[in-house]
Amino acid sequence: MISAPTVNSFTPPRRTLMGPGPSDVYPEVLAAQARPTIGHLDPLFVGMMDELKSLIQYAFQTKNEMTLAISAPGSAGMEACFVNLVEPGEKVIVCRNGVFGERMRQNVERVGALAVVVDNEWGEPVCPKAVEAALKANPDAKFLAFVHAETSTGALSDAKTLCRLAQEHDCLSIVDAVTSLGGVELLVDEWGIDAIYSGSQKCLSCVPGLSPVSFSPKAVAKLMSRKTPVQSWFLDQSLVMGYWGNKDSGLKRSYHHTAPVNALYALHEAFRLLALEGLENAWARHKKMHLVLAAGLEQLGLKFVVAAEHRLPQLNAVYLPQGVDDALVRTQLLEEYNLEIGAGLGALAGKAWRIGLMGFGARRENVALCLKALEEVMN
Amino acid sequence: MISAPTVNSFTPPRRTLMGPGPSDVYPEVLAAQARPTIGHLDPLFVGMMDELKSLIQYAFQTKNEMTLAISAPGSAGMEACFVNLVEPGEKVIVCRNGVFGERMRQNVERVGALAVVVDNEWGEPVCPKAVEAALKANPDAKFLAFVHAETSTGALSDAKTLCRLAQEHDCLSIVDAVTSLGGVELLVDEWGIDAIYSGSQKCLSCVPGLSPVSFSPKAVAKLMSRKTPVQSWFLDQSLVMGYWGNKDSGLKRSYHHTAPVNALYALHEAFRLLALEGLENAWARHKKMHLVLAAGLEQLGLKFVVAAEHRLPQLNAVYLPQGVDDALVRTQLLEEYNLEIGAGLGALAGKAWRIGLMGFGARRENVALCLKALEEVMN
């Protein structure tokens, strides 16, 4: 027998999380998650899932029946959208202005479909004119996929206009809302978004690990009329819906996989807190805190990656000042101030910091700590 | 705007979980999970992951470097094994003696591979002779896949013999250990298992949602020499390992997806408690509690689905007595005693109950409660 390692219980420090996620988690969410586990088919648990579904519908501003949380992180939510809707050989216009647009392209490739990439510079939003040109040039395209809030750069794209273009060209829209949900305006039904996924660990201030998703009736019709099976058994939403069910149909829930019971308690609580605050209030709070932070960062001489009119309030990417040691600053912030900010990712690795103001993290005390700590550490 | 639903915080009752999982969660695990969230690239978190890896290696009794927890439930662990190792057109011998063998077959189909099914009756273990015949009849088979502990019936198969047969026929073995890990003897290296997955919510008594997996060097070589890309981006272990890393290599961890931080605290604590108890002690405790339960169930006139020599201690499937209303009994147990036992699944739906004695649930007080409550409710 291989002998047992001697390991102590893990006691994490109390950090202030101002990176690209996970964000500061609401204490109420941590408490909810620690409540006793019950069965994933327990009638009381199923009742909680029904509430959760209506809370997710509210946050997405949708009446889509196929609205639920994928039992895995946002990357799996992204994959769920592509593997359920896109069939081998189909054409997808993919907008790429950062890491996550590129990840979308890889997902398209892995389902054996054809990606037509519309590139924009890192830090710029997706250009609607370039998308329109691509849609016109590819009348056989069936999907338009783009990232609403690019977490790698902090750029916000005009989802409303992009979805209108998709509709005008008979394409279904697939939208990454991992960082946008709860932080900026997002109206799924009004904008005509067909498939959308988010993550628990950004502006929802829930623990990481779950991905809220929603599919429009048109997307469901596409899923149901597939000629080929969904390549993933775990993410096959036609099976998953047997478990999440239709709260009005009264159908018995059937086992698909064991739901992450306690994580779903946490997500229920996080969405409940968002509903209590109200979406529009949450959006306004993110905006207000961003403006305070941005003014302070500029006073420190830091330059934003993204032009003011396209900035995400919840993800502030700033260039490293000349002569500053990236890793040293972040390590000092972490070790001396228990403050996490994010490193640059992809093309911005080593060139920028990403400062998150997400959900519970978008508070005046966090902004003040970040500005003062940065000031002290950079000097 | 769609208005916000009014929802209260969810307060689950305190159940005793004696179904097929989730099992009773250790209070220490719930407490660990509620600790403050830190970043998924925080050096302290990475240190915890290294400890967790060595704890998973201990539980699996393996030195496999590619040992980690998939950030999703056991069904995703199953899928991870198939999509990483099996390529389109390859042949897989799949043993089917319950729901989860059939799920394996569906996974094989969805990767575009060919499944040769070896069937055994529900309630029987996989028959090594039938497997040997299938291996001989299919010299081009590359994999043997089977379920060690069939959760739908409570039958334990002889993994040691089956893996020896796989090796003799140059097949890689893919083993479902969702319900076996921590409950019965399981020796990954000694038995020569090539790919194995489990679940957090069975004999580990952790919250549901994670899947510990391990791949042998031979399995890793197969993954690294693939001719086609892994069809899942999220489950592509060649990418995931960039994040989990090699604790000896000192390589910097690279971002793949945001790890479920708090759920991993919980898993670390659950494996730590298993290591503290010691694997052999845990196996003996499950066996001992099973014998007490089995004697009591037989006194109540209940008949086991599985012959005594093939029974899983941790999953006791018994036929419903004649004239007993399945749903009524389970509802009464749940509502009056806060006790959950499992319904039958698949071919046993409506015909059997499944009584779990898993991890923290394998205690004398649980056995006593279950026996007395069943006695009262059935009369």
mmCIF file of C-alpha atoms in Angstrom, chain B residues 14 21-22 35 56 63 101 108 136 183-184 201 207 217 239 280 303 325 331 349 355 375:
data_model
loop_
_atom_site.group_PDB
_atom_site.id
_atom_site.type_symbol
_atom_site.label_atom_id
_atom_site.label_comp_id
_atom_site.label_asym_id
_atom_site.label_seq_id
_atom_site.Cartn_x
_atom_site.Cartn_y
_atom_site.Cartn_z
ATOM 1 C CA ARG B 14 -31.259 18.209 7.806
ATOM 2 C CA GLY B 21 -25.590 9.632 -3.482
ATOM 3 C CA PRO B 22 -25.154 12.371 -2.552
ATOM 4 C CA ARG B 35 -13.917 29.322 3.937
ATOM 5 C CA ILE B 56 -6.114 11.634 -4.617
ATOM 6 C CA LYS B 63 1.754 7.244 -8.531
ATOM 7 C CA GLY B 101 -22.186 0.538 -18.448
ATOM 8 C CA VAL B 108 -18.109 5.601 -26.970
ATOM 9 C CA LYS B 136 -10.224 -12.790 -28.249
ATOM 10 C CA GLY B 183 -15.715 2.054 -0.038
ATOM 11 C CA VAL B 184 -14.058 -1.115 -1.310
ATOM 12 C CA GLN B 201 -20.561 12.604 -3.573
ATOM 13 C CA VAL B 207 -20.433 17.763 -1.772
ATOM 14 C CA PRO B 217 1.618 6.720 -18.218
ATOM 15 C CA LEU B 239 -4.720 21.595 -21.626
ATOM 16 C CA GLU B 280 -8.104 -0.130 4.733
ATOM 17 C CA LYS B 303 -34.360 -9.772 -0.610
ATOM 18 C CA ASP B 325 -46.203 1.282 -2.388
ATOM 19 C CA THR B 331 -42.104 9.850 0.840
ATOM 20 C CA ALA B 349 -37.247 1.365 -11.466
ATOM 21 C CA ILE B 355 -29.836 1.968 0.346
ATOM 22 C CA GLU B 375 -39.911 -1.407 9.832
#
